[in-house]
Amino acid sequence: MRTRNIAKEERSRLVSDALKKMKGKIPEIASSHVSSRVLQTCVKHCTQDERNAVFVEIRPHFITLASNTYAVHLVTKMLDTASKEQLAEFISSLHGHVATLLRHMVGSLVVEHAYQLGNAAQKQTLLMELYSPELQLFKDLTSLKEARIVDVISTLKLQKTSVIRHMTSVLQPILEKGILDHSIIHRALVEYLTIADQSSAADVIQQLSSPDLVRMIHTKDGSRIGIFCIKHGTAKDRKKIIKGMKDKVGKIARDKCGTLVLVSILSIVDDTKLLTKVIIRELEGILTELLSDQNGRRPLLQLLHPNSSRHFSPDELAAHGSSVPSLVTKSPSKVNVALDEETEASGLGEADKEDSCDTGAATDTTQSSHLNGGGKKDPLTRRQELLVNSGLAEKLIDACCEMAGELLKSNFGKEVIYEVAMGGADSILHATLDGKLKTLHGAIATLAAHPKVEESDKEHLLEHFHSSRTIRKLILDSPSFASTLYEKALKGKCAIWAQGHSAKVISALLETSSSKVHKLVKKEVQPLVDDGILKLAK
């Protein structure tokens, strides 16, 4: 059945014969390390009717098969090909067994698979069983629309302490066994941390603050847990997490959710020497790949322009600003005292001790506020050490000079080259790298100075959709760039570029607020406006 050179008709005949012989013994065959492979092949190649017959036979044995090392592959295969009704039936059969299966290395794979395939209501049904014994026992209670645990507690009038106790008894064995990869567990942990008391929340944060945290941050909820651990963990905990990322930084940076944890680390952790050694050096090695990567550029943009609503969505900024409610208070507590004692016992430096003391976190997500609840160091000083003193900024400018044309035309790279050419927020690059920035301005102007070729396959920098808008923005925001561009590329040629996308670049020369640039270009550009060739933005 598995050979490649077999005819489809012959394979179908063999599959049908095999399934006829297996009838009545499928659960037993599925659990065997040898014959289960034959059954999996049959399920892969059989007709839908034959697959339905297999489903009917294994239906009474779902829970037993889901916990079997060999049968689990058949169950997940059946779920992948299941109809909506069959999936609903399978999820219904899990009722009362979700917590038990999640504690099982093999069973947890099946629950996660069903969770991933289910719709929002089915996902909620699986999750609710982890909240309280009542929801585990009574099926009709689990069909609630409330997504958040606080709303479930409020609607069903559950006792919060009872829910916390039950969730602790469910989640602790899962954490102890190191079953950390599944999104259903990440979701349950986030919900648990929203209601947990200070002591329970601190225990969970401490348990999760290990090199194994890297296995969790690939999901939306997992990355939030990662941010919580960075924000509320001690200096010792943060070191463990960061050292666990060694040699994995590139992969984490390119991951949609993982990159947000990196951004959080660069915004909160005060030990810039450790960050430079583990994270910055690895980012430097793959800089040219990261500049145009949708997710990989995020840590660089955070250092250049922190918490910018241009580079991060409101949800992402909210995730940076979110905290564990019970750990936000800054008043002295037994938990904080215990954390301080642990920090002193570990023999960390003064800076690290400071780092470990503050477990508070601002929940304000406005751009002006600093969303780093855990660090003691001034954010500008931290950025200076990570971006400029580490040598990253110099390499970043060199890479932008080398790839200027490619980055300006890239949907994602244009944001990075704009921030670098502007010198970063607070003009962080200008103080020490002003000469390098002028070189970058010159490199962009040189590319823009290339003559206009009508029949060329490649669009000119001034006519390309992305690059023309980025150059226009640089003209409006940077008088020094505008002057360089005009002198090197546009002087005497403005009339040529007064049509199409490039017209936005020429009009920006008059729209800029810089009187110096106005004076430089007015003689050439103003007549184009007066003759109606060029239109200025209102």
Coordinates of C-alpha atoms in Angstrom, one line a residue:
M1 CA 0.0 0.0 0.0
R2 CA 2.9 2.4 0.7
T3 CA 5.0 1.8 -2.3
R4 CA 5.1 4.7 -4.8
N5 CA 4.8 2.8 -8.0
I6 CA 1.4 1.2 -7.2
A7 CA -1.6 2.0 -9.3
K8 CA -4.5 3.9 -7.5
E9 CA -7.0 1.1 -8.3
E10 CA -4.7 -1.6 -6.9
R11 CA -4.0 0.5 -3.7
S12 CA -7.8 1.1 -3.2
R13 CA -8.4 -2.7 -3.5
L14 CA -5.7 -3.5 -1.0
V15 CA -7.0 -0.9 1.4
S16 CA -10.6 -2.1 1.2
D17 CA -9.4 -5.8 1.7
A18 CA -7.3 -4.8 4.7
L19 CA -10.1 -2.8 6.4
K20 CA -12.6 -5.7 5.9
K21 CA -10.2 -8.0 7.7
M22 CA -9.7 -5.4 10.5
K23 CA -13.4 -4.9 11.1
G24 CA -14.3 -5.4 14.7
K25 CA -10.6 -5.4 15.9
I26 CA -9.7 -1.8 14.9
P27 CA -9.2 -0.4 18.5
E28 CA -6.9 -3.4 19.3
I29 CA -4.9 -3.0 16.0
A30 CA -4.6 0.8 16.5
S31 CA -2.8 0.2 19.8
S32 CA -0.2 -2.1 18.4
H33 CA 3.2 -0.5 17.5
V34 CA 3.4 -2.7 14.3
S35 CA -0.2 -3.0 12.9
S36 CA -1.2 0.6 13.8
R37 CA 1.0 1.8 10.9
V38 CA -1.0 -0.4 8.5
L39 CA -4.3 1.1 9.8
Q40 CA -2.9 4.6 9.5
T41 CA -2.1 4.0 5.9
C42 CA -5.5 2.6 5.2
V43 CA -7.2 5.6 6.8
K44 CA -5.0 7.9 4.6
H45 CA -5.9 6.2 1.3
C46 CA -9.4 4.9 1.9
T47 CA -12.7 6.4 0.8
Q48 CA -14.8 8.7 3.0
D49 CA -17.4 5.9 3.7
E50 CA -14.6 3.5 4.8
R51 CA -13.2 6.3 7.0
N52 CA -16.6 6.9 8.5
A53 CA -16.9 3.2 9.4
V54 CA -13.5 3.3 11.2
F55 CA -14.7 6.4 13.1
V56 CA -17.8 4.6 14.2
E57 CA -15.8 1.7 15.5
I58 CA -13.3 3.7 17.5
R59 CA -15.9 6.1 18.9
P60 CA -16.5 4.2 22.1
H61 CA -12.7 4.0 22.7
F62 CA -11.6 7.6 22.0
I63 CA -10.2 8.3 25.5
T64 CA -8.3 5.0 25.7
L65 CA -6.8 5.5 22.2
A66 CA -6.0 9.1 22.8
S67 CA -3.7 8.1 25.7
N68 CA -1.9 5.3 23.7
T69 CA 1.5 6.0 22.3
Y70 CA 0.7 4.3 18.9
A71 CA -3.0 4.9 18.6
V72 CA -2.6 8.7 19.0
H73 CA -1.4 9.0 15.4
L74 CA -4.6 7.3 14.1
V75 CA -6.7 9.6 16.3
T76 CA -5.0 12.8 15.1
K77 CA -5.3 11.6 11.5
M78 CA -9.0 10.9 12.0
L79 CA -9.5 14.4 13.4
D80 CA -7.8 16.0 10.4
T81 CA -10.2 14.3 8.0
A82 CA -13.3 14.5 10.3
S83 CA -16.5 16.2 9.3
K84 CA -17.9 19.1 11.4
E85 CA -20.3 16.6 13.1
Q86 CA -17.6 14.1 13.8
L87 CA -15.3 16.8 15.3
A88 CA -18.1 18.0 17.5
E89 CA -18.8 14.4 18.6
F90 CA -15.1 13.8 19.4
I91 CA -14.9 17.1 21.4
S92 CA -18.1 16.1 23.2
S93 CA -16.6 12.7 24.1
L94 CA -13.6 14.5 25.8
H95 CA -16.0 16.0 28.4
G96 CA -14.8 15.3 31.9
H97 CA -11.4 14.0 30.6
V98 CA -9.7 17.2 29.4
A99 CA -7.7 17.9 32.6
T100 CA -6.6 14.2 32.9
L101 CA -5.5 14.0 29.3
L102 CA -3.6 17.3 29.5
R103 CA -1.5 15.8 32.3
H104 CA -0.6 12.9 29.9
M105 CA 2.3 13.4 27.5
V106 CA 0.5 11.6 24.7
G107 CA -3.1 12.6 25.6
S108 CA -2.2 16.3 25.7
L109 CA -1.3 16.1 22.0
V110 CA -4.9 14.9 21.1
V111 CA -6.6 17.6 23.2
E112 CA -4.3 20.3 21.6
H113 CA -5.1 18.9 18.2
A114 CA -8.9 19.1 18.8
Y115 CA -8.5 22.6 20.4
Q116 CA -6.7 23.8 17.2
L117 CA -9.3 22.4 14.9
G118 CA -12.3 23.5 16.9
N119 CA -14.3 26.7 16.5
A120 CA -14.4 29.4 19.2
A121 CA -17.3 27.7 21.1
Q122 CA -15.6 24.3 21.0
K123 CA -12.3 25.8 22.2
Q124 CA -14.2 27.4 25.1
T125 CA -15.9 24.1 26.0
L126 CA -12.5 22.4 26.3
L127 CA -11.0 25.3 28.3
M128 CA -13.9 25.6 30.8
E129 CA -13.3 22.1 32.2
L130 CA -10.0 23.4 33.6
Y131 CA -11.8 26.2 35.5
S132 CA -13.9 24.3 38.1
P133 CA -15.2 20.9 39.1
E134 CA -18.8 22.0 38.4
L135 CA -18.0 22.8 34.8
Q136 CA -16.3 19.4 34.5
L137 CA -19.3 17.6 35.8
F138 CA -22.2 19.4 34.1
K139 CA -22.2 19.6 30.3
D140 CA -24.9 22.2 30.0
L141 CA -22.9 24.7 32.0
T142 CA -20.0 24.7 29.6
S143 CA -22.0 26.2 26.7
L144 CA -21.4 29.8 27.9
K145 CA -20.5 32.6 25.6
E146 CA -18.2 34.3 28.1
A147 CA -14.6 34.0 27.0
R148 CA -12.8 35.4 30.1
I149 CA -12.6 33.5 33.3
V150 CA -13.7 36.6 35.4
D151 CA -16.9 36.7 33.4
V152 CA -17.5 33.0 33.8
I153 CA -17.1 33.4 37.6
S154 CA -19.4 36.3 37.6
T155 CA -22.1 34.7 35.5
L156 CA -22.2 31.3 37.2
K157 CA -21.7 32.9 40.7
L158 CA -18.7 30.6 41.3
Q159 CA -16.4 31.0 44.3
K160 CA -13.1 32.6 43.1
T161 CA -11.0 30.8 45.7
S162 CA -12.5 27.5 44.7
V163 CA -11.7 28.2 41.0
I164 CA -8.1 29.2 41.9
R165 CA -7.7 26.0 44.0
H166 CA -9.1 23.8 41.2
M167 CA -7.0 25.4 38.5
T168 CA -3.9 25.1 40.7
S169 CA -4.5 21.4 41.1
V170 CA -5.0 21.0 37.3
L171 CA -2.0 23.2 36.1
Q172 CA 0.6 22.3 38.7
P173 CA 1.1 18.6 37.5
I174 CA 1.2 19.9 33.9
L175 CA 3.9 22.4 34.7
E176 CA 5.9 19.8 36.7
K177 CA 5.8 17.4 33.8
G178 CA 7.1 20.1 31.5
I179 CA 4.1 19.9 29.1
L180 CA 4.5 23.5 27.9
D181 CA 4.1 23.5 24.1
H182 CA 0.3 23.5 23.8
S183 CA -1.8 26.7 23.1
I184 CA -4.7 25.4 25.3
I185 CA -2.3 25.3 28.3
H186 CA -1.0 28.8 27.5
R187 CA -4.6 30.1 27.4
A188 CA -5.4 28.5 30.7
L189 CA -2.3 29.9 32.3
V190 CA -3.1 33.5 31.1
E191 CA -6.6 33.1 32.5
Y192 CA -5.3 31.7 35.8
L193 CA -2.8 34.6 36.2
T194 CA -5.7 37.1 35.8
I195 CA -7.4 35.8 38.9
A196 CA -4.6 34.3 41.0
D197 CA -3.6 35.8 44.3
Q198 CA -0.1 37.3 44.7
S199 CA 1.6 34.2 46.2
S200 CA 0.1 31.7 43.6
A201 CA 0.9 34.1 40.7
A202 CA 4.5 34.6 41.9
D203 CA 4.9 30.8 42.2
V204 CA 3.8 30.2 38.6
I205 CA 5.9 33.0 37.2
Q206 CA 8.9 31.5 39.1
Q207 CA 8.2 28.0 37.7
L208 CA 7.9 29.2 34.1
S209 CA 11.0 31.5 34.3
S210 CA 13.4 28.9 32.9
P211 CA 15.1 28.1 29.6
D212 CA 11.9 26.0 28.8
L213 CA 10.0 29.3 28.4
V214 CA 11.3 29.4 24.8
R215 CA 8.9 26.5 24.0
M216 CA 5.9 28.6 24.9
I217 CA 6.4 31.9 23.2
H218 CA 5.3 30.8 19.7
T219 CA 1.6 31.4 20.5
K220 CA -0.2 34.6 21.3
D221 CA -1.0 33.6 24.9
G222 CA 2.5 32.0 25.3
S223 CA 4.2 35.3 24.3
R224 CA 2.0 37.1 26.9
I225 CA 3.2 34.7 29.6
G226 CA 6.8 35.3 28.4
I227 CA 6.2 39.1 28.8
F228 CA 4.8 38.5 32.3
C229 CA 7.8 36.4 33.3
I230 CA 10.2 39.1 32.1
K231 CA 8.2 41.9 33.7
H232 CA 7.6 40.2 37.1
G233 CA 10.5 37.8 37.4
T234 CA 13.7 38.4 39.5
A235 CA 17.1 39.2 37.9
K236 CA 18.0 35.6 38.4
D237 CA 14.8 34.4 36.6
R238 CA 15.5 36.8 33.7
K239 CA 19.0 35.5 33.3
K240 CA 17.7 32.0 33.0
I241 CA 15.2 33.0 30.3
I242 CA 17.8 35.0 28.3
K243 CA 20.5 32.3 28.5
G244 CA 17.9 29.8 27.3
M245 CA 17.5 31.8 24.1
K246 CA 21.1 31.4 23.2
D247 CA 21.5 30.3 19.5
K248 CA 17.7 30.6 19.1
V249 CA 17.4 34.4 18.9
G250 CA 17.1 34.4 15.1
K251 CA 14.3 32.0 15.1
I252 CA 12.5 33.8 17.9
A253 CA 12.9 37.2 16.2
R254 CA 11.3 35.9 13.0
D255 CA 8.3 34.4 14.9
K256 CA 5.2 36.6 15.0
C257 CA 4.6 36.0 18.7
G258 CA 8.2 35.3 19.9
T259 CA 9.5 38.6 18.6
L260 CA 7.2 40.5 21.0
V261 CA 9.0 38.7 23.9
L262 CA 12.4 39.9 22.5
V263 CA 11.0 43.4 22.2
S264 CA 9.9 43.2 25.9
I265 CA 13.3 41.9 27.0
L266 CA 15.1 44.8 25.2
S267 CA 12.7 47.3 26.8
I268 CA 12.8 46.0 30.4
V269 CA 15.9 44.1 31.4
D270 CA 18.7 46.2 32.8
D271 CA 21.6 43.8 32.4
T272 CA 22.7 45.3 29.0
K273 CA 26.0 43.3 29.0
L274 CA 24.1 40.0 29.1
L275 CA 21.6 41.3 26.4
T276 CA 24.5 42.4 24.2
K277 CA 26.3 39.1 24.6
V278 CA 23.3 36.8 24.0
I279 CA 20.8 38.8 21.9
I280 CA 22.4 41.7 20.2
R281 CA 25.4 39.7 18.9
E282 CA 23.1 37.1 17.3
L283 CA 20.9 39.8 15.8
E284 CA 24.0 41.4 14.2
G285 CA 25.0 38.1 12.6
I286 CA 21.7 37.9 10.6
L287 CA 21.1 41.7 10.3
T288 CA 20.7 41.7 6.5
E289 CA 17.9 39.0 6.7
L290 CA 16.1 40.7 9.5
L291 CA 15.8 44.2 7.9
S292 CA 13.1 43.1 5.4
D293 CA 11.5 40.5 7.6
Q294 CA 8.0 41.4 8.8
N295 CA 8.7 40.1 12.4
G296 CA 12.5 40.1 12.5
R297 CA 12.7 43.9 12.2
R298 CA 10.6 44.4 15.3
P299 CA 13.4 44.3 17.9
L300 CA 15.4 46.7 15.8
L301 CA 12.5 49.1 15.4
Q302 CA 11.9 49.0 19.2
L303 CA 15.4 50.1 19.9
L304 CA 15.2 52.8 17.2
H305 CA 11.7 54.1 18.1
P306 CA 10.3 52.4 21.2
N307 CA 6.5 51.6 21.5
S308 CA 5.7 53.4 18.2
S309 CA 2.1 52.9 17.0
R310 CA 3.5 53.0 13.5
H311 CA 5.3 49.7 14.1
F312 CA 3.1 47.9 16.6
S313 CA -0.6 47.4 16.6
P314 CA -2.8 48.5 19.5
D315 CA -3.1 44.9 20.6
E316 CA 0.6 44.4 20.6
L317 CA 1.2 47.6 22.6
A318 CA -1.5 46.4 25.0
A319 CA 0.3 43.1 25.4
H320 CA 3.5 45.1 26.2
G321 CA 1.6 47.0 28.8
S322 CA -0.3 44.1 30.4
S323 CA 0.7 42.7 33.8
V324 CA -0.4 40.1 36.3
P325 CA -3.0 42.1 38.4
S326 CA -1.9 40.6 41.7
L327 CA 1.8 41.4 41.1
V328 CA 1.3 45.0 40.1
T329 CA 1.3 46.4 43.6
K330 CA 4.7 47.9 44.7
S331 CA 4.0 47.6 48.4
P332 CA 6.3 45.3 50.4
S333 CA 5.0 41.8 50.7
K334 CA 6.2 38.4 51.8
V335 CA 6.5 37.5 48.1
N336 CA 8.8 40.4 47.3
V337 CA 10.9 39.8 50.4
A338 CA 11.3 36.1 49.4
L339 CA 12.3 37.2 45.9
D340 CA 14.8 39.7 47.3
E341 CA 16.4 37.1 49.6
E342 CA 16.7 34.7 46.7
T343 CA 18.4 37.4 44.6
E344 CA 20.9 38.1 47.4
A345 CA 21.6 34.4 47.8
S346 CA 22.4 34.1 44.1
G347 CA 25.2 36.6 44.5
L348 CA 24.1 39.0 41.7
G349 CA 25.5 42.5 41.2
E350 CA 24.0 45.7 42.4
A351 CA 22.3 46.5 39.0
D352 CA 20.8 43.0 39.0
K353 CA 19.5 43.4 42.5
E354 CA 17.8 46.6 41.5
D355 CA 16.4 44.8 38.5
S356 CA 14.9 42.1 40.7
C357 CA 13.1 44.4 43.2
D358 CA 10.5 46.0 41.0
T359 CA 7.6 43.7 40.1
G360 CA 5.3 46.5 39.2
A361 CA 4.1 47.2 35.7
A362 CA 2.3 50.1 34.0
T363 CA -0.8 49.2 32.2
D364 CA -1.0 52.5 30.3
T365 CA -0.5 51.6 26.6
T366 CA -0.3 55.2 25.2
Q367 CA 2.8 55.9 23.1
S368 CA 4.2 58.5 25.5
S369 CA 4.3 56.1 28.5
H370 CA 7.1 53.7 29.0
L371 CA 5.6 50.2 29.0
N372 CA 8.6 48.6 30.8
G373 CA 7.3 47.8 34.2
G374 CA 10.3 45.8 35.4
G375 CA 13.5 47.8 34.7
K376 CA 15.0 50.4 37.0
K377 CA 17.4 51.9 34.4
D378 CA 16.5 55.0 32.4
P379 CA 15.0 53.8 29.1
L380 CA 17.2 56.2 27.0
T381 CA 20.3 54.9 28.8
R382 CA 19.3 51.3 28.2
R383 CA 18.7 52.0 24.5
Q384 CA 22.0 53.9 24.2
E385 CA 23.9 50.9 25.7
L386 CA 22.1 48.3 23.5
L387 CA 22.0 50.2 20.3
V388 CA 25.0 52.5 20.1
N389 CA 27.5 51.3 22.7
S390 CA 27.1 47.7 21.6
G391 CA 28.1 48.6 18.0
L392 CA 24.7 47.5 16.6
A393 CA 23.8 51.0 15.3
E394 CA 27.0 51.2 13.2
K395 CA 26.4 47.8 11.6
L396 CA 22.7 48.8 11.1
I397 CA 23.7 52.0 9.2
D398 CA 26.3 50.1 7.1
A399 CA 23.7 47.4 6.2
C400 CA 21.2 50.2 5.2
C401 CA 23.8 51.9 3.0
E402 CA 24.5 48.5 1.3
M403 CA 20.9 47.6 0.8
A404 CA 19.3 51.1 0.5
G405 CA 17.5 50.4 -2.8
E406 CA 16.2 47.0 -1.7
L407 CA 15.0 48.3 1.7
L408 CA 13.3 51.4 0.3
K409 CA 11.3 49.3 -2.1
S410 CA 10.4 46.7 0.5
N411 CA 7.1 46.9 2.3
F412 CA 8.8 46.1 5.6
G413 CA 12.4 47.3 5.1
K414 CA 11.3 50.8 4.3
E415 CA 10.3 51.4 8.0
V416 CA 13.7 50.4 9.2
I417 CA 15.7 52.5 6.7
Y418 CA 13.4 55.5 7.5
E419 CA 14.0 55.2 11.3
V420 CA 17.8 54.8 10.8
A421 CA 18.0 57.7 8.3
M422 CA 16.1 59.9 10.8
G423 CA 18.7 58.9 13.6
G424 CA 16.1 57.2 15.8
A425 CA 13.7 58.6 18.4
D426 CA 15.4 61.2 20.6
S427 CA 18.1 61.6 17.9
I428 CA 19.9 58.7 19.6
L429 CA 22.2 58.0 16.6
H430 CA 23.1 61.6 15.8
A431 CA 25.4 62.3 18.8
T432 CA 28.1 59.7 17.8
L433 CA 27.1 58.6 14.2
D434 CA 26.2 61.8 12.5
G435 CA 28.9 61.2 9.8
K436 CA 27.6 57.7 9.1
L437 CA 24.0 59.0 8.8
K438 CA 25.2 61.6 6.2
T439 CA 26.8 58.7 4.3
L440 CA 23.4 56.9 4.3
H441 CA 21.6 60.1 3.1
G442 CA 24.2 60.3 0.3
A443 CA 23.7 56.6 -0.6
I444 CA 19.9 57.1 -1.0
A445 CA 20.5 60.3 -3.0
T446 CA 23.0 58.6 -5.3
L447 CA 20.4 55.9 -6.1
A448 CA 17.7 58.6 -6.7
A449 CA 20.1 60.4 -9.1
H450 CA 20.0 57.5 -11.6
P451 CA 18.5 58.7 -14.9
K452 CA 14.9 58.0 -15.7
V453 CA 14.7 55.1 -18.2
E454 CA 11.3 54.7 -19.9
E455 CA 11.6 51.1 -21.0
S456 CA 13.4 49.6 -18.1
D457 CA 11.9 46.6 -16.3
K458 CA 13.0 48.0 -12.9
E459 CA 11.0 50.9 -11.5
H460 CA 13.1 53.9 -10.5
L461 CA 13.4 54.7 -6.8
L462 CA 11.4 57.9 -7.2
E463 CA 8.6 56.1 -9.1
H464 CA 8.2 53.0 -7.0
F465 CA 5.1 53.0 -4.7
H466 CA 7.0 52.3 -1.4
S467 CA 10.3 54.1 -2.0
S468 CA 8.7 57.3 -3.3
R469 CA 6.6 57.6 -0.1
T470 CA 9.5 56.8 2.2
I471 CA 11.7 59.4 0.5
R472 CA 8.8 61.9 0.7
K473 CA 8.5 61.3 4.4
L474 CA 12.3 61.7 4.9
I475 CA 12.2 65.0 3.0
L476 CA 9.3 66.3 5.3
D477 CA 11.0 65.1 8.5
S478 CA 14.7 65.6 7.8
P479 CA 15.9 69.0 6.3
S480 CA 19.5 67.6 6.1
F481 CA 18.3 64.7 4.0
A482 CA 16.1 67.0 1.8
S483 CA 19.1 69.3 1.1
T484 CA 21.4 66.3 0.2
L485 CA 18.7 64.7 -2.0
Y486 CA 18.1 68.0 -3.9
E487 CA 21.8 68.8 -4.4
K488 CA 22.8 65.3 -5.5
A489 CA 19.7 64.0 -7.4
L490 CA 17.0 66.5 -8.1
K491 CA 18.7 69.9 -8.9
G492 CA 17.8 70.9 -12.5
K493 CA 15.6 67.7 -12.9
C494 CA 12.5 68.5 -10.9
A495 CA 10.4 69.0 -14.1
I496 CA 11.2 65.4 -15.2
W497 CA 9.9 64.0 -11.9
A498 CA 6.7 66.2 -11.6
Q499 CA 4.4 63.4 -12.8
G500 CA 3.2 60.0 -11.2
H501 CA 4.5 58.7 -7.8
S502 CA 7.7 60.9 -8.1
A503 CA 5.5 64.1 -8.0
K504 CA 5.0 63.4 -4.3
V505 CA 8.7 63.6 -3.7
I506 CA 9.0 66.9 -5.6
S507 CA 6.0 68.5 -3.9
A508 CA 7.4 67.5 -0.5
L509 CA 10.4 69.9 -1.1
L510 CA 7.9 72.8 -0.8
E511 CA 5.7 71.2 1.8
T512 CA 8.5 70.8 4.3
S513 CA 8.6 73.2 7.2
S514 CA 12.3 73.9 6.7
S515 CA 12.9 77.4 5.4
K516 CA 16.5 76.4 4.4
V517 CA 15.1 73.7 2.0
H518 CA 12.4 76.2 0.7
K519 CA 15.0 78.7 -0.1
L520 CA 17.1 76.0 -1.9
V521 CA 14.3 74.7 -4.1
K522 CA 11.9 77.5 -4.6
K523 CA 13.4 78.9 -7.7
E524 CA 13.0 75.5 -9.5
V525 CA 9.9 74.0 -8.0
Q526 CA 7.6 77.0 -7.5
P527 CA 7.2 77.6 -11.3
L528 CA 6.0 74.0 -11.6
V529 CA 3.2 74.7 -9.1
D530 CA 2.3 78.0 -10.7
D531 CA 2.0 76.3 -14.1
G532 CA -0.3 73.7 -12.6
I533 CA 2.1 70.8 -13.4
L534 CA 2.7 70.1 -9.7
K535 CA 0.0 70.0 -7.0
L536 CA 0.8 70.5 -3.4
A537 CA -1.1 68.7 -0.6
K538 CA -3.7 70.8 1.1

